[in-house]
């Protein structure tokens, strides 16, 4: 869930992100240690997919539109042309598809040919207004056989800063608690991840592609959102449990495009509270990004005395277990101001509850911190076990500076292990605050 900070937050009423923070968050090399890859999801490309504030805008093509019975209103997906990768790079992808097809069907390797039709941004919206998620999708076709059109989300592309913030802040917290993240990236260690809220599926696909040792469970309450992600945003259809999407994609699409990644992803259509109560897994990290069509984060997902929070505490690892929450609000808005300003009640409904949410997660997990997301009205909340991340001599540092320094010291470890196309440091440093 996202909106642009500059255009949606009124001056003086909430904290706005400075231009210097926006400059700091652009993907540049961290010193001379590492030359970053091209980030196709860099914010500089946002004009290609952002559209208008109140809708898709001119030139957008609606590729999915369906009414939800789960509180999300009208779920739609709009398509926008993408400038990267340029057409001169498409033959390399066609050869990759040809080679994978030859391994699956050696007898027809010479007759089957693949052609890339192009790349598009696909943007999911609720009620034609709030952008729920953005993904880059490749469309290609096989020259022989029936129903040969393929749609593949590009798992390496994270197109919005709040997802990069969640990834950066959450994954850096793990090695600070002695979790061996590089081993999980290479597949030498197992890793269990839970994503609550699915959207277009960009976050779980990114994690599955980066961690060979990861098994990823996703919980999404709305089957219409799941259908939109499969039919229009290139999410692997065989990952879904309990839904027959009726996709027109070829039956072998997942085996051809994903090469086994889809076998480590399990998408459950369920209520998160019920799922957590009955789940037997113990997770290393949990990502929560769950908003409805009214831009509301359900209270039961942050009620300090509720069943969800109590059960979630039991389902994360007792030493390094980490929970990452997307809060769609630039900062907390006092109750008195919110009650007298109807505009803010509609734009930033979470603004009145930020402190309560943070306190609830801190109470259940021990340590919590937040980071402001550049360019957007979002805050990333991370809650983790304090025994690992807060241990050690402070050497005269404040508690905040000690924790921040420990996090920053692990940023290069995460960037190198996952070969990230963006730096983690700016997403940690921007507005870093310990929850007291």
Tab-separated table of N, CA and C in Angstrom, residues 231-360:
chain	number	residue	atom	x	y	z
A	231	UNK	N	-3.173	-13.950	-12.993
A	231	UNK	CA	-3.642	-13.702	-14.346
A	231	UNK	C	-3.023	-12.472	-14.986
A	232	UNK	N	-2.622	-11.478	-14.164
A	232	UNK	CA	-2.181	-10.206	-14.738
A	232	UNK	C	-0.818	-9.729	-14.275
A	233	UNK	N	-0.228	-10.359	-13.235
A	233	UNK	CA	1.039	-9.873	-12.706
A	233	UNK	C	2.121	-10.940	-12.704
A	234	UNK	N	1.887	-12.072	-13.381
A	234	UNK	CA	2.930	-13.047	-13.608
A	234	UNK	C	3.381	-13.818	-12.399
A	235	UNK	N	2.506	-14.012	-11.395
A	235	UNK	CA	2.860	-14.820	-10.237
A	235	UNK	C	2.623	-16.294	-10.577
A	236	UNK	N	3.497	-17.210	-10.137
A	236	UNK	CA	3.334	-18.635	-10.481
A	236	UNK	C	2.048	-19.233	-9.922
A	237	UNK	N	1.222	-19.785	-10.803
A	237	UNK	CA	-0.108	-20.229	-10.396
A	237	UNK	C	-0.077	-21.488	-9.549
A	238	UNK	N	0.913	-22.349	-9.701
A	238	UNK	CA	0.935	-23.605	-8.947
A	238	UNK	C	1.310	-23.411	-7.482
A	239	UNK	N	1.714	-22.196	-7.093
A	239	UNK	CA	2.033	-21.924	-5.689
A	239	UNK	C	0.785	-21.786	-4.835
A	240	UNK	N	-0.362	-21.568	-5.489
A	240	UNK	CA	-1.594	-21.277	-4.759
A	240	UNK	C	-2.252	-22.558	-4.271
A	241	UNK	N	-2.685	-22.540	-3.019
A	241	UNK	CA	-3.365	-23.686	-2.433
A	241	UNK	C	-4.859	-23.360	-2.274
A	242	UNK	N	-5.716	-24.192	-2.852
A	242	UNK	CA	-7.151	-24.035	-2.653
A	242	UNK	C	-7.828	-23.067	-3.575
A	243	UNK	N	-7.253	-22.782	-4.739
A	243	UNK	CA	-7.901	-21.881	-5.690
A	243	UNK	C	-7.688	-22.399	-7.095
A	244	UNK	N	-8.741	-22.377	-7.890
A	244	UNK	CA	-8.623	-22.708	-9.305
A	244	UNK	C	-8.777	-21.417	-10.093
A	245	UNK	N	-7.666	-20.775	-10.459
A	245	UNK	CA	-7.747	-19.438	-11.040
A	245	UNK	C	-8.313	-19.389	-12.445
A	246	UNK	N	-8.372	-20.509	-13.127
A	246	UNK	CA	-8.859	-20.489	-14.501
A	246	UNK	C	-7.948	-19.700	-15.424
A	247	UNK	N	-6.665	-19.752	-15.180
A	247	UNK	CA	-5.712	-18.988	-15.974
A	247	UNK	C	-5.612	-19.524	-17.392
A	248	UNK	N	-5.400	-18.606	-18.335
A	248	UNK	CA	-5.210	-18.990	-19.725
A	248	UNK	C	-3.743	-19.269	-20.039
A	249	UNK	N	-2.890	-19.230	-19.035
A	249	UNK	CA	-1.476	-19.498	-19.267
A	249	UNK	C	-1.254	-20.985	-19.505
A	250	UNK	N	-0.207	-21.344	-20.240
A	250	UNK	CA	0.073	-22.763	-20.490
A	250	UNK	C	0.283	-23.537	-19.193
A	251	UNK	N	-0.067	-24.831	-19.210
A	251	UNK	CA	0.031	-25.662	-18.013
A	251	UNK	C	1.468	-25.821	-17.540
A	252	UNK	N	2.413	-25.732	-18.454
A	252	UNK	CA	3.816	-25.916	-18.081
A	252	UNK	C	4.529	-24.597	-17.812
A	253	UNK	N	3.778	-23.507	-17.660
A	253	UNK	CA	4.386	-22.186	-17.512
A	253	UNK	C	5.313	-22.113	-16.305
A	254	UNK	N	4.881	-22.634	-15.156
A	254	UNK	CA	5.698	-22.517	-13.947
A	254	UNK	C	6.996	-23.304	-14.056
A	255	UNK	N	6.926	-24.535	-14.581
A	255	UNK	CA	8.141	-25.339	-14.727
A	255	UNK	C	9.125	-24.679	-15.688
A	256	UNK	N	8.599	-24.085	-16.741
A	256	UNK	CA	9.472	-23.458	-17.726
A	256	UNK	C	10.092	-22.175	-17.206
A	257	UNK	N	9.287	-21.337	-16.588
A	257	UNK	CA	9.747	-20.002	-16.208
A	257	UNK	C	10.487	-19.978	-14.879
A	258	UNK	N	10.057	-20.805	-13.921
A	258	UNK	CA	10.553	-20.629	-12.567
A	258	UNK	C	11.594	-21.651	-12.138
A	259	UNK	N	11.712	-22.749	-12.844
A	259	UNK	CA	12.791	-23.690	-12.559
A	259	UNK	C	12.865	-24.182	-11.138
A	260	UNK	N	11.731	-24.383	-10.497
A	260	UNK	CA	11.723	-24.923	-9.142
A	260	UNK	C	11.488	-23.910	-8.049
A	261	UNK	N	11.673	-22.626	-8.326
A	261	UNK	CA	11.434	-21.607	-7.307
A	261	UNK	C	10.001	-21.690	-6.801
A	262	UNK	N	9.065	-21.926	-7.709
A	262	UNK	CA	7.649	-21.960	-7.332
A	262	UNK	C	7.331	-23.100	-6.369
A	263	UNK	N	8.166	-24.129	-6.353
A	263	UNK	CA	7.917	-25.269	-5.457
A	263	UNK	C	8.243	-24.950	-4.000
A	264	UNK	N	8.894	-23.831	-3.764
A	264	UNK	CA	9.219	-23.420	-2.392
A	264	UNK	C	8.296	-22.309	-1.898
A	265	UNK	N	7.256	-21.984	-2.678
A	265	UNK	CA	6.302	-20.937	-2.309
A	265	UNK	C	4.921	-21.563	-2.122
A	266	UNK	N	4.279	-21.236	-1.005
A	266	UNK	CA	2.957	-21.780	-0.703
A	266	UNK	C	2.026	-20.625	-0.350
A	267	UNK	N	1.059	-20.379	-1.214
A	267	UNK	CA	0.138	-19.265	-1.024
A	267	UNK	C	-1.191	-19.807	-0.501
A	268	UNK	N	-1.549	-19.377	0.721
A	268	UNK	CA	-2.757	-19.860	1.379
A	268	UNK	C	-3.819	-18.763	1.367
A	269	UNK	N	-5.006	-19.089	0.887
A	269	UNK	CA	-6.117	-18.143	0.943
A	269	UNK	C	-6.813	-18.359	2.282
A	270	UNK	N	-6.542	-17.453	3.216
A	270	UNK	CA	-7.028	-17.638	4.579
A	270	UNK	C	-6.952	-16.319	5.327
A	271	UNK	N	-7.659	-16.259	6.439
A	271	UNK	CA	-7.548	-15.137	7.356
A	271	UNK	C	-6.258	-15.311	8.170
A	272	UNK	N	-5.476	-14.261	8.292
A	272	UNK	CA	-4.170	-14.361	8.966
A	272	UNK	C	-4.301	-14.820	10.408
A	273	UNK	N	-5.325	-14.353	11.101
A	273	UNK	CA	-5.503	-14.752	12.495
A	273	UNK	C	-5.754	-16.252	12.608
A	274	UNK	N	-6.597	-16.782	11.735
A	274	UNK	CA	-6.873	-18.215	11.751
A	274	UNK	C	-5.647	-19.027	11.336
A	275	UNK	N	-4.931	-18.531	10.335
A	275	UNK	CA	-3.751	-19.252	9.847
A	275	UNK	C	-2.701	-19.382	10.945
A	276	UNK	N	-2.400	-18.284	11.612
A	276	UNK	CA	-1.381	-18.299	12.658
A	276	UNK	C	-1.790	-19.215	13.811
A	277	UNK	N	-3.060	-19.247	14.114
A	277	UNK	CA	-3.532	-20.077	15.223
A	277	UNK	C	-3.327	-21.555	14.949
A	278	UNK	N	-3.397	-21.949	13.684
A	278	UNK	CA	-3.336	-23.369	13.331
A	278	UNK	C	-2.039	-23.795	12.655
A	279	UNK	N	-1.139	-22.868	12.428
A	279	UNK	CA	0.110	-23.172	11.719
A	279	UNK	C	1.111	-23.829	12.663
A	280	UNK	N	1.836	-24.798	12.157
A	280	UNK	CA	2.814	-25.515	12.980
A	280	UNK	C	4.250	-25.091	12.696
A	281	UNK	N	4.456	-24.171	11.772
A	281	UNK	CA	5.812	-23.747	11.404
A	281	UNK	C	6.389	-22.759	12.417
A	282	UNK	N	7.718	-22.738	12.481
A	282	UNK	CA	8.441	-21.714	13.233
A	282	UNK	C	9.224	-20.886	12.218
A	283	UNK	N	8.995	-19.578	12.201
A	283	UNK	CA	9.533	-18.726	11.147
A	283	UNK	C	10.746	-17.935	11.618
A	284	UNK	N	11.671	-17.765	10.690
A	284	UNK	CA	12.831	-16.922	10.950
A	284	UNK	C	12.476	-15.449	10.807
A	285	UNK	N	11.617	-15.143	9.846
A	285	UNK	CA	11.220	-13.754	9.630
A	285	UNK	C	9.803	-13.725	9.060
A	286	UNK	N	9.039	-12.721	9.485
A	286	UNK	CA	7.655	-12.539	9.058
A	286	UNK	C	7.507	-11.126	8.512
A	287	UNK	N	6.913	-11.002	7.330
A	287	UNK	CA	6.628	-9.704	6.722
A	287	UNK	C	5.116	-9.496	6.722
A	288	UNK	N	4.670	-8.334	7.204
A	288	UNK	CA	3.237	-8.037	7.281
A	288	UNK	C	2.950	-6.759	6.502
A	289	UNK	N	2.146	-6.899	5.465
A	289	UNK	CA	1.707	-5.746	4.665
A	289	UNK	C	0.260	-6.014	4.270
A	290	UNK	N	-0.664	-5.711	5.176
A	290	UNK	CA	-2.058	-6.122	5.004
A	290	UNK	C	-2.979	-4.924	5.188
A	291	UNK	N	-3.514	-4.413	4.083
A	291	UNK	CA	-4.451	-3.286	4.108
A	291	UNK	C	-5.645	-3.609	3.235
A	292	UNK	N	-6.814	-3.090	3.628
A	292	UNK	CA	-8.003	-3.346	2.832
A	292	UNK	C	-8.270	-2.196	1.876
A	293	UNK	N	-9.430	-2.241	1.202
A	293	UNK	CA	-9.758	-1.223	0.211
A	293	UNK	C	-9.944	0.162	0.784
A	294	UNK	N	-10.120	0.261	2.110
A	294	UNK	CA	-10.227	1.562	2.778
A	294	UNK	C	-8.899	2.002	3.375
A	295	UNK	N	-7.820	1.303	3.015
A	295	UNK	CA	-6.478	1.639	3.490
A	295	UNK	C	-6.358	1.471	5.007
A	296	UNK	N	-7.008	0.437	5.533
A	296	UNK	CA	-7.003	0.186	6.973
A	296	UNK	C	-6.213	-1.080	7.276
A	297	UNK	N	-5.296	-0.974	8.232
A	297	UNK	CA	-4.548	-2.118	8.755
A	297	UNK	C	-5.402	-2.739	9.857
A	298	UNK	N	-5.922	-3.959	9.669
A	298	UNK	CA	-6.872	-4.529	10.628
A	298	UNK	C	-6.349	-4.504	12.060
A	299	UNK	N	-7.201	-4.039	12.949
A	299	UNK	CA	-6.784	-3.887	14.343
A	299	UNK	C	-6.360	-5.218	14.961
A	300	UNK	N	-6.977	-6.319	14.546
A	300	UNK	CA	-6.636	-7.598	15.164
A	300	UNK	C	-5.198	-8.016	14.871
A	301	UNK	N	-4.566	-7.385	13.860
A	301	UNK	CA	-3.173	-7.698	13.553
A	301	UNK	C	-2.198	-6.886	14.399
A	302	UNK	N	-2.737	-5.982	15.247
A	302	UNK	CA	-1.837	-5.263	16.147
A	302	UNK	C	-2.434	-5.068	17.542
A	303	UNK	N	-3.511	-5.750	17.835
A	303	UNK	CA	-4.097	-5.717	19.172
A	303	UNK	C	-3.171	-6.453	20.140
A	304	UNK	N	-2.604	-5.720	21.070
A	304	UNK	CA	-1.580	-6.287	21.953
A	304	UNK	C	-2.108	-7.470	22.758
A	305	UNK	N	-3.403	-7.484	23.056
A	305	UNK	CA	-3.992	-8.573	23.846
A	305	UNK	C	-4.754	-9.573	22.986
A	306	UNK	N	-4.687	-9.423	21.667
A	306	UNK	CA	-5.453	-10.273	20.773
A	306	UNK	C	-4.792	-11.607	20.504
A	307	UNK	N	-5.571	-12.513	19.928
A	307	UNK	CA	-5.078	-13.866	19.653
A	307	UNK	C	-3.970	-13.865	18.615
A	308	UNK	N	-4.063	-12.976	17.612
A	308	UNK	CA	-3.042	-12.965	16.559
A	308	UNK	C	-1.665	-12.679	17.125
A	309	UNK	N	-1.542	-11.620	17.902
A	309	UNK	CA	-0.233	-11.242	18.437
A	309	UNK	C	0.318	-12.312	19.372
A	310	UNK	N	-0.530	-12.892	20.182
A	310	UNK	CA	-0.069	-13.924	21.111
A	310	UNK	C	0.426	-15.160	20.373
A	311	UNK	N	-0.296	-15.542	19.338
A	311	UNK	CA	0.122	-16.715	18.563
A	311	UNK	C	1.347	-16.420	17.697
A	312	UNK	N	1.423	-15.201	17.153
A	312	UNK	CA	2.575	-14.842	16.327
A	312	UNK	C	3.860	-14.900	17.143
A	313	UNK	N	3.801	-14.445	18.380
A	313	UNK	CA	4.979	-14.475	19.250
A	313	UNK	C	5.515	-15.897	19.405
A	314	UNK	N	4.614	-16.872	19.406
A	314	UNK	CA	5.021	-18.269	19.561
A	314	UNK	C	5.540	-18.875	18.262
A	315	UNK	N	5.264	-18.244	17.131
A	315	UNK	CA	5.583	-18.843	15.840
A	315	UNK	C	6.854	-18.294	15.203
A	316	UNK	N	7.572	-17.409	15.880
A	316	UNK	CA	8.850	-16.927	15.363
A	316	UNK	C	9.976	-17.490	16.220
A	317	UNK	N	11.138	-17.607	15.618
A	317	UNK	CA	12.282	-18.229	16.289
A	317	UNK	C	12.605	-17.498	17.593
A	318	UNK	N	12.860	-18.232	18.687
A	318	UNK	CA	13.059	-17.596	19.995
A	318	UNK	C	14.338	-16.780	20.127
A	319	UNK	N	15.307	-16.979	19.223
A	319	UNK	CA	16.570	-16.249	19.328
A	319	UNK	C	16.659	-15.121	18.304
A	320	UNK	N	16.396	-15.415	17.042
A	320	UNK	CA	16.571	-14.399	16.007
A	320	UNK	C	15.274	-14.030	15.290
A	321	UNK	N	14.131	-14.552	15.727
A	321	UNK	CA	12.863	-14.285	15.060
A	321	UNK	C	12.595	-12.797	14.898
A	322	UNK	N	12.214	-12.389	13.683
A	322	UNK	CA	12.050	-10.983	13.335
A	322	UNK	C	10.723	-10.788	12.619
A	323	UNK	N	10.028	-9.696	12.937
A	323	UNK	CA	8.768	-9.351	12.284
A	323	UNK	C	8.902	-7.959	11.688
A	324	UNK	N	8.504	-7.806	10.437
A	324	UNK	CA	8.604	-6.538	9.710
A	324	UNK	C	7.199	-6.120	9.284
A	325	UNK	N	6.817	-4.885	9.605
A	325	UNK	CA	5.461	-4.409	9.344
A	325	UNK	C	5.521	-3.122	8.526
A	326	UNK	N	4.739	-3.069	7.461
A	326	UNK	CA	4.575	-1.829	6.703
A	326	UNK	C	3.446	-1.018	7.312
A	327	UNK	N	3.775	0.208	7.742
A	327	UNK	CA	2.773	1.129	8.280
A	327	UNK	C	2.557	2.235	7.265
A	328	UNK	N	1.365	2.296	6.698
A	328	UNK	CA	1.088	3.296	5.673
A	328	UNK	C	0.708	4.614	6.331
A	329	UNK	N	1.706	5.273	6.864
A	329	UNK	CA	1.537	6.579	7.485
A	329	UNK	C	2.906	7.200	7.637
A	330	UNK	N	3.006	8.500	7.317
A	330	UNK	CA	4.303	9.154	7.393
A	330	UNK	C	4.738	9.385	8.837
A	331	UNK	N	3.782	9.672	9.713
A	331	UNK	CA	4.071	9.802	11.142
A	331	UNK	C	2.759	9.823	11.886
A	332	UNK	N	2.842	9.740	13.209
A	332	UNK	CA	1.614	9.710	13.994
A	332	UNK	C	0.959	11.082	14.008
A	333	UNK	N	-0.347	11.097	13.826
A	333	UNK	CA	-1.131	12.321	13.890
A	333	UNK	C	-1.907	12.318	15.198
A	334	UNK	N	-1.760	13.356	16.032
A	334	UNK	CA	-2.467	13.363	17.319
A	334	UNK	C	-3.976	13.236	17.134
A	335	UNK	N	-4.636	12.585	18.109
A	335	UNK	CA	-6.072	12.372	18.010
A	335	UNK	C	-6.839	13.671	17.847
A	336	UNK	N	-6.447	14.705	18.597
A	336	UNK	CA	-7.176	15.968	18.545
A	336	UNK	C	-7.143	16.569	17.155
A	337	UNK	N	-5.982	16.493	16.501
A	337	UNK	CA	-5.860	17.054	15.158
A	337	UNK	C	-6.585	16.202	14.139
A	338	UNK	N	-6.519	14.875	14.296
A	338	UNK	CA	-7.170	13.987	13.345
A	338	UNK	C	-8.679	14.128	13.404
A	339	UNK	N	-9.226	14.276	14.617
A	339	UNK	CA	-10.664	14.370	14.753
A	339	UNK	C	-11.206	15.639	14.128
A	340	UNK	N	-10.404	16.686	14.094
A	340	UNK	CA	-10.873	17.949	13.530
A	340	UNK	C	-10.521	18.126	12.076
A	341	UNK	N	-9.942	17.120	11.455
A	341	UNK	CA	-9.502	17.265	10.073
A	341	UNK	C	-9.928	16.031	9.295
A	342	UNK	N	-11.080	16.141	8.627
A	342	UNK	CA	-11.626	14.989	7.894
A	342	UNK	C	-10.706	14.544	6.784
A	343	UNK	N	-9.937	15.463	6.215
A	343	UNK	CA	-9.038	15.096	5.119
A	343	UNK	C	-8.012	14.081	5.571
A	344	UNK	N	-7.457	14.281	6.777
A	344	UNK	CA	-6.437	13.362	7.245
A	344	UNK	C	-7.011	12.009	7.620
A	345	UNK	N	-8.268	11.976	8.044
A	345	UNK	CA	-8.858	10.685	8.352
A	345	UNK	C	-8.959	9.815	7.112
A	346	UNK	N	-9.127	10.432	5.947
A	346	UNK	CA	-9.246	9.652	4.716
A	346	UNK	C	-7.895	9.368	4.090
A	347	UNK	N	-6.918	10.262	4.283
A	347	UNK	CA	-5.628	10.081	3.627
A	347	UNK	C	-4.705	9.172	4.437
A	348	UNK	N	-4.627	9.371	5.737
A	348	UNK	CA	-3.686	8.623	6.559
A	348	UNK	C	-4.411	8.007	7.753
A	349	UNK	N	-5.270	7.017	7.533
A	349	UNK	CA	-6.009	6.422	8.653
A	349	UNK	C	-5.131	5.777	9.701
A	350	UNK	N	-3.902	5.365	9.344
A	350	UNK	CA	-3.010	4.749	10.326
A	350	UNK	C	-2.323	5.774	11.212
A	351	UNK	N	-2.397	7.059	10.845
A	351	UNK	CA	-1.651	8.081	11.575
A	351	UNK	C	-1.995	8.161	13.045
A	352	UNK	N	-3.223	7.784	13.408
A	352	UNK	CA	-3.637	7.873	14.802
A	352	UNK	C	-3.158	6.687	15.632
A	353	UNK	N	-2.619	5.661	14.980
A	353	UNK	CA	-2.348	4.409	15.692
A	353	UNK	C	-0.888	3.951	15.619
A	354	UNK	N	-0.017	4.749	15.040
A	354	UNK	CA	1.363	4.301	14.835
A	354	UNK	C	2.023	3.906	16.150
A	355	UNK	N	1.924	4.743	17.154
A	355	UNK	CA	2.580	4.439	18.431
A	355	UNK	C	2.013	3.180	19.073
A	356	UNK	N	0.699	2.993	18.980
A	356	UNK	CA	0.074	1.801	19.550
A	356	UNK	C	0.557	0.534	18.855
A	357	UNK	N	0.652	0.587	17.538
A	357	UNK	CA	1.136	-0.577	16.791
A	357	UNK	C	2.566	-0.899	17.198
A	358	UNK	N	3.407	0.129	17.242
A	358	UNK	CA	4.822	-0.084	17.596
A	358	UNK	C	4.955	-0.657	19.010
A	359	UNK	N	4.188	-0.120	19.956
A	359	UNK	CA	4.259	-0.604	21.331
A	359	UNK	C	3.786	-2.044	21.444
A	360	UNK	N	2.768	-2.392	20.654
A	360	UNK	CA	2.251	-3.763	20.708
A	360	UNK	C	3.305	-4.764	20.262
